[in-house]
PDB file of C-alpha atoms in Angstrom:
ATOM      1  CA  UNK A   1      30.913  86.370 165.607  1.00 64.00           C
ATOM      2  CA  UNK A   2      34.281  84.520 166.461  1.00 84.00           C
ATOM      3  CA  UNK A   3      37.289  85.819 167.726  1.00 90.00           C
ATOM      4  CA  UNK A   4      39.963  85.646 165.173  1.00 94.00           C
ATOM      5  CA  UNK A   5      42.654  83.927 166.077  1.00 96.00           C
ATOM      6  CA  UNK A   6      45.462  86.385 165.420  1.00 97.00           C
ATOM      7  CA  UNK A   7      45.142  90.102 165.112  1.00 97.00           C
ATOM      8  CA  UNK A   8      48.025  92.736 164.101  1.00 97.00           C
ATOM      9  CA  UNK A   9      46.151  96.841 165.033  1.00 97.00           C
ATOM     10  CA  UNK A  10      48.367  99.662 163.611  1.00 96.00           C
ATOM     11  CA  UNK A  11      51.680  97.523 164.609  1.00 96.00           C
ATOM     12  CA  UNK A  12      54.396  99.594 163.929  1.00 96.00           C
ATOM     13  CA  UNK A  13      58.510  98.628 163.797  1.00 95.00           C
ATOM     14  CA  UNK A  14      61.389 100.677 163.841  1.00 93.00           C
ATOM     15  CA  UNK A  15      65.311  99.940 163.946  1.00 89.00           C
ATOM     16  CA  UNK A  16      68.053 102.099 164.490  1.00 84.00           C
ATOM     17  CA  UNK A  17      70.447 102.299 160.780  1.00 77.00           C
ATOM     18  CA  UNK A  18      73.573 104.635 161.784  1.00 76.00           C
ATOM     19  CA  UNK A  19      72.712 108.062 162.560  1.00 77.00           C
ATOM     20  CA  UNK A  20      68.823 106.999 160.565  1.00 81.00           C
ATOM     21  CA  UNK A  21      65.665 104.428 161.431  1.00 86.00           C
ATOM     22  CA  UNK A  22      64.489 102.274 159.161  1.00 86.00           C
ATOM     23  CA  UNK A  23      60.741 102.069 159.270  1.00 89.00           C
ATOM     24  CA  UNK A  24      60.187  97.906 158.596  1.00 91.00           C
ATOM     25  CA  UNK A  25      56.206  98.501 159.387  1.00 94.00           C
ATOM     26  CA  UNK A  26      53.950 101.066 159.505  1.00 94.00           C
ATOM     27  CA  UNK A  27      50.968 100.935 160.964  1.00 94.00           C
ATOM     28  CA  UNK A  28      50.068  96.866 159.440  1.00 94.00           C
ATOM     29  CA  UNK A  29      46.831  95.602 160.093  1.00 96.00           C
ATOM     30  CA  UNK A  30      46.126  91.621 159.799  1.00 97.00           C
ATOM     31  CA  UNK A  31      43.931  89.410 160.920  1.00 96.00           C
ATOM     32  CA  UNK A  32      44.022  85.568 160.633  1.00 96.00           C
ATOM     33  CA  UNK A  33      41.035  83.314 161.374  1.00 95.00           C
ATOM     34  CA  UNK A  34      40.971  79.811 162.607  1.00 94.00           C
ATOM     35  CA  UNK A  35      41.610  76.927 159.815  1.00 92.00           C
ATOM     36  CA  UNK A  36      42.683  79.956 157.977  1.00 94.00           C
ATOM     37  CA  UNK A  37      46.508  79.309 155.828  1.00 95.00           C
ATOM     38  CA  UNK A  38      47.680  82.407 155.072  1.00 96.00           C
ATOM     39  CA  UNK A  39      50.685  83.054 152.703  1.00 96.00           C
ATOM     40  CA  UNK A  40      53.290  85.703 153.738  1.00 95.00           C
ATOM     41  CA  UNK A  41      54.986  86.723 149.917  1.00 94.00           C
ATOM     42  CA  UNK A  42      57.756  89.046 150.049  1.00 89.00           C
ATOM     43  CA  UNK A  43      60.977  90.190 149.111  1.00 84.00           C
ATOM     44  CA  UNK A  44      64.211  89.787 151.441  1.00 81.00           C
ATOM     45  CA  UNK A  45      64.768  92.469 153.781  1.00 80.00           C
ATOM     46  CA  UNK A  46      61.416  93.864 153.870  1.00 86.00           C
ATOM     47  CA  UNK A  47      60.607  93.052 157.301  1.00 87.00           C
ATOM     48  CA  UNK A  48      58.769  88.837 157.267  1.00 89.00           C
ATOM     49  CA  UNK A  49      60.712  88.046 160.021  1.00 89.00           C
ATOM     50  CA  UNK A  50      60.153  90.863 161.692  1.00 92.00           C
ATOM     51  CA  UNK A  51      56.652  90.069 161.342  1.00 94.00           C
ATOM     52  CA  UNK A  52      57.109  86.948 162.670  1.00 94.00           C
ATOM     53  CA  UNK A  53      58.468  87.429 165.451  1.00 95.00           C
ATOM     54  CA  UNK A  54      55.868  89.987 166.687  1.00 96.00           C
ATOM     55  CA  UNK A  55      52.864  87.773 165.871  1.00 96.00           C
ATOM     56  CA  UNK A  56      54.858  85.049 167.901  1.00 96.00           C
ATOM     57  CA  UNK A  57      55.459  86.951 170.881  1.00 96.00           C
ATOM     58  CA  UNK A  58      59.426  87.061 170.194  1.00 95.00           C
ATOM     59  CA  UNK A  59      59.579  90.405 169.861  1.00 94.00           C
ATOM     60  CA  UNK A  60      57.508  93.683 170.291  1.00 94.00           C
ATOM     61  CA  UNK A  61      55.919  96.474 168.403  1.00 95.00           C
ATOM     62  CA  UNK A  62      56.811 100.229 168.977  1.00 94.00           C
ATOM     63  CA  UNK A  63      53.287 100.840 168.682  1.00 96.00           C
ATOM     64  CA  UNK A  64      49.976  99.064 167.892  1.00 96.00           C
ATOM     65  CA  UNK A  65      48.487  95.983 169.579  1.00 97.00           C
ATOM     66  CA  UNK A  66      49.126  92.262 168.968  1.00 97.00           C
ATOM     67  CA  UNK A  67      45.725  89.773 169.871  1.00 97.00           C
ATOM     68  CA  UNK A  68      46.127  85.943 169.872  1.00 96.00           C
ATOM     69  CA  UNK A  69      43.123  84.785 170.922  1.00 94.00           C
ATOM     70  CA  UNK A  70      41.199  87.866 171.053  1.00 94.00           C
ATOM     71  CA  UNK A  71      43.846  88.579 173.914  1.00 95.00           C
ATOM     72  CA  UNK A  72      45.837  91.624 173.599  1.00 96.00           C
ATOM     73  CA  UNK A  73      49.129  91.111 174.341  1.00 96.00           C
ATOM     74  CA  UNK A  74      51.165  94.265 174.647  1.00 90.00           C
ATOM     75  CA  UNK A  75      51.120  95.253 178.144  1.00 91.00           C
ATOM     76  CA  UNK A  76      51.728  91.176 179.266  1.00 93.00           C
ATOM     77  CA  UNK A  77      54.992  90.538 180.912  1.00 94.00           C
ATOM     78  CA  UNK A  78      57.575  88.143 179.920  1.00 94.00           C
ATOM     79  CA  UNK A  79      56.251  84.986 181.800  1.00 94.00           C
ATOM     80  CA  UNK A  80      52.675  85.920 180.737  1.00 95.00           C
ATOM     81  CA  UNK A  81      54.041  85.892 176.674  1.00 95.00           C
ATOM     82  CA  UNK A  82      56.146  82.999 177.622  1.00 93.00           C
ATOM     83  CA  UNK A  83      52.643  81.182 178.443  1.00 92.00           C
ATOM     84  CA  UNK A  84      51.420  81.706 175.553  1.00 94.00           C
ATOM     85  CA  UNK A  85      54.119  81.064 173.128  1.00 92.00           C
ATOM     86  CA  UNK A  86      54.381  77.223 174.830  1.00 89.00           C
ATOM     87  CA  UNK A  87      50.439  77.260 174.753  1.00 90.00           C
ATOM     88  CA  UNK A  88      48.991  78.831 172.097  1.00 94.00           C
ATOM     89  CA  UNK A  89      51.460  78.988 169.125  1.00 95.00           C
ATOM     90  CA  UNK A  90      53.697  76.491 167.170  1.00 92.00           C
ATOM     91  CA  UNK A  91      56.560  77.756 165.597  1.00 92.00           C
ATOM     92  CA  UNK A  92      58.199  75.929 162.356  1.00 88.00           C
ATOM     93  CA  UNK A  93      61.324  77.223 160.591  1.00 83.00           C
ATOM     94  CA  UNK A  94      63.653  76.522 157.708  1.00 76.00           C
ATOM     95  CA  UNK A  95      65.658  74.278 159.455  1.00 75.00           C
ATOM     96  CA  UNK A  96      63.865  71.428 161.904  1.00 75.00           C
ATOM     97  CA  UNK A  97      65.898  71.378 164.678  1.00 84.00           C
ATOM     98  CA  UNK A  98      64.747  67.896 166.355  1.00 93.00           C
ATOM     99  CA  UNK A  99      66.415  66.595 168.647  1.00 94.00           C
ATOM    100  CA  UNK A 100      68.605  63.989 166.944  1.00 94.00           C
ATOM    101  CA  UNK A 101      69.343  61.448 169.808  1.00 96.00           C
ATOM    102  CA  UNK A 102      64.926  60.700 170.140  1.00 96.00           C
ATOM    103  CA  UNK A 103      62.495  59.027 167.685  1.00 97.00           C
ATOM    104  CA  UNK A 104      60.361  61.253 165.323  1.00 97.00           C
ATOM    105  CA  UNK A 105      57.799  59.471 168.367  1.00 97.00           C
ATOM    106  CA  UNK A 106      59.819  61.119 171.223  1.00 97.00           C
ATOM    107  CA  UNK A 107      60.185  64.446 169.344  1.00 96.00           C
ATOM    108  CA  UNK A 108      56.886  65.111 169.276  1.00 96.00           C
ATOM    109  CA  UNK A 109      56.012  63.868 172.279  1.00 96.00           C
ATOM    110  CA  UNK A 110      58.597  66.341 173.573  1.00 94.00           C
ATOM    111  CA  UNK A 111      56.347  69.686 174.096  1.00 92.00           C
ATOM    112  CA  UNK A 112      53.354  67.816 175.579  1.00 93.00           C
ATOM    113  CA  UNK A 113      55.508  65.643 178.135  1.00 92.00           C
ATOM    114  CA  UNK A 114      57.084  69.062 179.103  1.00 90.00           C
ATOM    115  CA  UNK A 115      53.212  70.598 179.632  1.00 88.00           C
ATOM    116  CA  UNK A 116      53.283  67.526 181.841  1.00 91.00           C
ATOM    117  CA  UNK A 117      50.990  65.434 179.827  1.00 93.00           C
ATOM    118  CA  UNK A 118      51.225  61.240 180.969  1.00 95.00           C
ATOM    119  CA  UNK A 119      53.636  59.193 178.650  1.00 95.00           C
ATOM    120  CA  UNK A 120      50.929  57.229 177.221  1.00 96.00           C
ATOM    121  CA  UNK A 121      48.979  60.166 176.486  1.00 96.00           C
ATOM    122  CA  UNK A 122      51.580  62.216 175.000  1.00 96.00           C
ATOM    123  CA  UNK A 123      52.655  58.911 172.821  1.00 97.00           C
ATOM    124  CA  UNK A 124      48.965  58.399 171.487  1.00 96.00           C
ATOM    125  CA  UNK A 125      49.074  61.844 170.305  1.00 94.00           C
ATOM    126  CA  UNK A 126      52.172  61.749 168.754  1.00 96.00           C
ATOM    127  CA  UNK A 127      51.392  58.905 166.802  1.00 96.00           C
ATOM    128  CA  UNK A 128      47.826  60.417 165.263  1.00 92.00           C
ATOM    129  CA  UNK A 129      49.879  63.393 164.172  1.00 91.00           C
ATOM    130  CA  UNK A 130      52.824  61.634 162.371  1.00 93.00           C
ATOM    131  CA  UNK A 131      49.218  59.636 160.856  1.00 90.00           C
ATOM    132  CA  UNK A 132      48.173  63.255 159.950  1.00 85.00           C
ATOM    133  CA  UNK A 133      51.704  64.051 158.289  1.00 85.00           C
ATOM    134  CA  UNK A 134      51.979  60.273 156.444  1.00 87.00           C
ATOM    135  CA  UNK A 135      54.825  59.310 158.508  1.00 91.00           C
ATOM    136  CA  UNK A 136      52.725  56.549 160.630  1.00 90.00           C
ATOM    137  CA  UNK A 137      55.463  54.081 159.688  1.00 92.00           C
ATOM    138  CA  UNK A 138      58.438  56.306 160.665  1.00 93.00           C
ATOM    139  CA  UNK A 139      57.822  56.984 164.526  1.00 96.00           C
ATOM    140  CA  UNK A 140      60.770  54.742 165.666  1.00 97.00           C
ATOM    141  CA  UNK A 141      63.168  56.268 163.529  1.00 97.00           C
ATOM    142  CA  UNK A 142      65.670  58.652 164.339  1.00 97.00           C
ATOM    143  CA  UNK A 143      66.251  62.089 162.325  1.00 95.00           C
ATOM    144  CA  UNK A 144      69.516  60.811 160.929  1.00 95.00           C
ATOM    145  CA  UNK A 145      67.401  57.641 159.272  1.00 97.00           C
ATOM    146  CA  UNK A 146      64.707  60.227 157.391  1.00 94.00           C
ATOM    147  CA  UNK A 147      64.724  62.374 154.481  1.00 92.00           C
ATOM    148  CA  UNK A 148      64.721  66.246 155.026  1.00 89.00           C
ATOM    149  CA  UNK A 149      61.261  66.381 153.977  1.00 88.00           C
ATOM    150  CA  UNK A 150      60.642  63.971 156.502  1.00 92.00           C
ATOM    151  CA  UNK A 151      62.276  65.557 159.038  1.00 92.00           C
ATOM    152  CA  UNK A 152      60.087  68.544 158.611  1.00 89.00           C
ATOM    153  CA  UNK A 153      56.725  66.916 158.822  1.00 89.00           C
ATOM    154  CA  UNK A 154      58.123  66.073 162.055  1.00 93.00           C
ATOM    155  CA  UNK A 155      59.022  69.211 163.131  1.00 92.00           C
ATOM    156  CA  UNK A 156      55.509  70.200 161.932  1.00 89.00           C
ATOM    157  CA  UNK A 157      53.944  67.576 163.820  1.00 91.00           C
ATOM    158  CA  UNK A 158      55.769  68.740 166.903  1.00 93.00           C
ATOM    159  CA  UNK A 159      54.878  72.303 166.453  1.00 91.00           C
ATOM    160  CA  UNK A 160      51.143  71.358 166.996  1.00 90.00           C
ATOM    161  CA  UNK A 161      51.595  68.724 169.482  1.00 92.00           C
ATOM    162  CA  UNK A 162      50.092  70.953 172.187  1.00 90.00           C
ATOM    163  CA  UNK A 163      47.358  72.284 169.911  1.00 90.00           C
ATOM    164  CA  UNK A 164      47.905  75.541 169.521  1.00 93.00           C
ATOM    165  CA  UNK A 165      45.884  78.194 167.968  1.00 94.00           C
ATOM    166  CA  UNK A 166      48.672  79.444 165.692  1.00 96.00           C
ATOM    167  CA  UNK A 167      50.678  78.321 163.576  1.00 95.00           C
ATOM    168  CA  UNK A 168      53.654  80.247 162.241  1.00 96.00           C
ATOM    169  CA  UNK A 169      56.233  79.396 159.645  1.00 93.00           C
ATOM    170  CA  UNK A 170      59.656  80.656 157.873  1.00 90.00           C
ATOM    171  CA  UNK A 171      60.334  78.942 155.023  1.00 86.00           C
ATOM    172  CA  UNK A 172      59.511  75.983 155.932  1.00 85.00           C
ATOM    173  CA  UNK A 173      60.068  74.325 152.579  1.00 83.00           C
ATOM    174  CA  UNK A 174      62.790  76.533 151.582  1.00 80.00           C
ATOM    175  CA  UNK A 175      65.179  73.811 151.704  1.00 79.00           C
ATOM    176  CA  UNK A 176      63.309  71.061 150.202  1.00 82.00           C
ATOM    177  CA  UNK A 177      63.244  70.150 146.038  1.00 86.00           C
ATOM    178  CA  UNK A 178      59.945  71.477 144.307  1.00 86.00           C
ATOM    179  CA  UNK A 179      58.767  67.979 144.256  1.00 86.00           C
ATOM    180  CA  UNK A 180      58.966  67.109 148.331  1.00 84.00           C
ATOM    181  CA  UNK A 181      57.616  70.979 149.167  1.00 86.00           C
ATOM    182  CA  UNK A 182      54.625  70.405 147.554  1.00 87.00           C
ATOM    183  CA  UNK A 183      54.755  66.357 149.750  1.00 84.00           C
ATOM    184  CA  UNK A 184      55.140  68.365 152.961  1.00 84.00           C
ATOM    185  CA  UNK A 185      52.668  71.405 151.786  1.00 88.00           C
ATOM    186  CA  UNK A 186      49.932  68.598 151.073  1.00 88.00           C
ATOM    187  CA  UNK A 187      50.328  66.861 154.392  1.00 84.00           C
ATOM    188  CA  UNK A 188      50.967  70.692 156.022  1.00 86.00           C
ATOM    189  CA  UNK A 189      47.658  71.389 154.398  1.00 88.00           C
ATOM    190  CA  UNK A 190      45.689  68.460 155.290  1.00 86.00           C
ATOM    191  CA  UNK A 191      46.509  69.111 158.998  1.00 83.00           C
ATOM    192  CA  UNK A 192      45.559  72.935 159.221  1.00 86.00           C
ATOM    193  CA  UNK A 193      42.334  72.008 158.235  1.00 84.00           C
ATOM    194  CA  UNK A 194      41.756  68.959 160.359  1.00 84.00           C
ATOM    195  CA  UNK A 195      42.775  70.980 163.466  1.00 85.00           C
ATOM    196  CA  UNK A 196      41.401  74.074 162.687  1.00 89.00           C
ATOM    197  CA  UNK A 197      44.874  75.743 163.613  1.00 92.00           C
ATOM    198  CA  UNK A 198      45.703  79.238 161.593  1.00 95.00           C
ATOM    199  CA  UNK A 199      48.395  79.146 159.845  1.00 95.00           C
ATOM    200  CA  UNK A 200      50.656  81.914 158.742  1.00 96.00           C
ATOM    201  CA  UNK A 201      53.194  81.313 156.468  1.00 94.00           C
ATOM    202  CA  UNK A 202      55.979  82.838 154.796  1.00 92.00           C
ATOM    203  CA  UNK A 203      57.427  81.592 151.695  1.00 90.00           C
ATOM    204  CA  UNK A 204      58.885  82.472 147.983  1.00 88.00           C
ATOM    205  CA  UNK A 205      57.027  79.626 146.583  1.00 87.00           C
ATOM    206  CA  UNK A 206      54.580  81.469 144.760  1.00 90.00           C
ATOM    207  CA  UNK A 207      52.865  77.928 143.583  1.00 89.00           C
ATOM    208  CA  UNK A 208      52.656  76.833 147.043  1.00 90.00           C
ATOM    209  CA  UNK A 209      50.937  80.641 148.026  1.00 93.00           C
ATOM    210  CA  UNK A 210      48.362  80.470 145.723  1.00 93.00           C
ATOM    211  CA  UNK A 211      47.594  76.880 146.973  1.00 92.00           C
ATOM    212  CA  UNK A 212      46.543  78.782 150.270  1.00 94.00           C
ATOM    213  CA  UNK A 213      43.636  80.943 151.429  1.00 94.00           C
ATOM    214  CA  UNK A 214      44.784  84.002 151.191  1.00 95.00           C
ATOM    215  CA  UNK A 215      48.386  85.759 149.775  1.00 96.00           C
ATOM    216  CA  UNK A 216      49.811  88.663 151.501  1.00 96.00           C
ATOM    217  CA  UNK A 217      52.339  90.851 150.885  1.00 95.00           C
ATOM    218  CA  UNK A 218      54.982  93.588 152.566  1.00 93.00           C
ATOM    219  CA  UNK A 219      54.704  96.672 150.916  1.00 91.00           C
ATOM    220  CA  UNK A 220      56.070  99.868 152.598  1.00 89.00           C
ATOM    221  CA  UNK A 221      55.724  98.838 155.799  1.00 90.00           C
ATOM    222  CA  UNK A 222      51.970  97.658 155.447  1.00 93.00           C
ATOM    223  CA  UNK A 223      50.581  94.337 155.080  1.00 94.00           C
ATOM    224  CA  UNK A 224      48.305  94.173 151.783  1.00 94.00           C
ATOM    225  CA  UNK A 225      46.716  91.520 150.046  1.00 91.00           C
ATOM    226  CA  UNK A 226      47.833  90.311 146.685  1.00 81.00           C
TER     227      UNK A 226
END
């Protein structure tokens, strides 16, 4: 039986309102296998991010257990989460955020030069995920010379450039016309399942969610399938 590749147990989350808490989850339970794209659907304010960040490692639960890997991961300290954030999970948000002075080439090169990977290595790489993400033409160019849908199959590319188990994303499209989200959620696709990486993925796209495995959805405070 594998291991999935992220696990939520009874995670719970509670913030401080005035003299109140606000109870974002309560007791959520997910799991996420590899190769597996799973669509996060919900309304603002209900707690995605949240989410998020505690599958990531960014933040932690009050209660419950968070696996990645089959690892559980509450009692690790910070260098120990740190290690596997830069190891074992790619993170891809709204906004790209690549460096603007380097290549799409360089950016992606970027994490697995840092892991200390050789030049030529890192560059051979790079170049067979831009392939993946149909930008094989476009590795010289800077971010000011592409689109913003090319920009994020970049920053895609980059978040898996040190193959990492998991993949999370915010909105990744929610800045892009109808026509280039679906571009990007193609290529997106395409990669997830040539790597074997699970993804989870939040979004208000409701075509692009059905498009994946699986649809979830924040309901008072518990993660349930739609």
């Amino acid at each position: 039986m594998t291991v999935p590749v992220l696990r939520l147990s009874a995670v719970t989350r509670v913030f401080s309102e005035g003299a109140g808490k606000l109870e974002i989850l309560k007791g959520a339970d997910l799991t996420i296998e590899a190769g597996q794209m799973v669509a996060l659907v919900a309304p603002s304010g209900t707690g995605k991010s949240t989410l998020l960040h505690i599958a990531g490692l960014l933040e932690k639960p009050d209660s419950g257990e968070v696996y990645v890997g089959g690892r559980p991961c509450g009692a690790l300290g910070d260098d120990a989460r740190t290690a596997i954030r830069r190891n074992d999970i790619g993170f891809v948000y709204q906004f790209h955020h690549l460096l603007p002075e380097f290549t799409a080439l360089e950016n992606v090169m970027m994490p697995q030069m840092i892991q200390g990977l050789p030049k030529a290595t890192a560059a051979e790489r790079a170049g067979q995920l831009l392939a993946y993400m149909r930008l094989g033409a476009r590795g010289s160019h800077l971010p000011s010379e592409m689109s913003g849908g090319e920009q994020q199959r970049v920053a895609i590319a980059r978040a898996v450039a040190n193959a990492p188990q998991l993949l999370l994303l915010d909105e990744p499209t929610g800045n892009l016309d109808p026509q280039t989200a679906h571009y990007v959620f193609d290529a997106l696709h395409a990669l997830v399942h040539a790597t074997g990486v699970a993804a989870l993925f939040a979004t208000h796209n409701m075509e692009l969610a059905e498009r994946m495995d699986r649809v979830i959805t924040l309901r008072d405070g518990l993660i349930l399938d739609v």
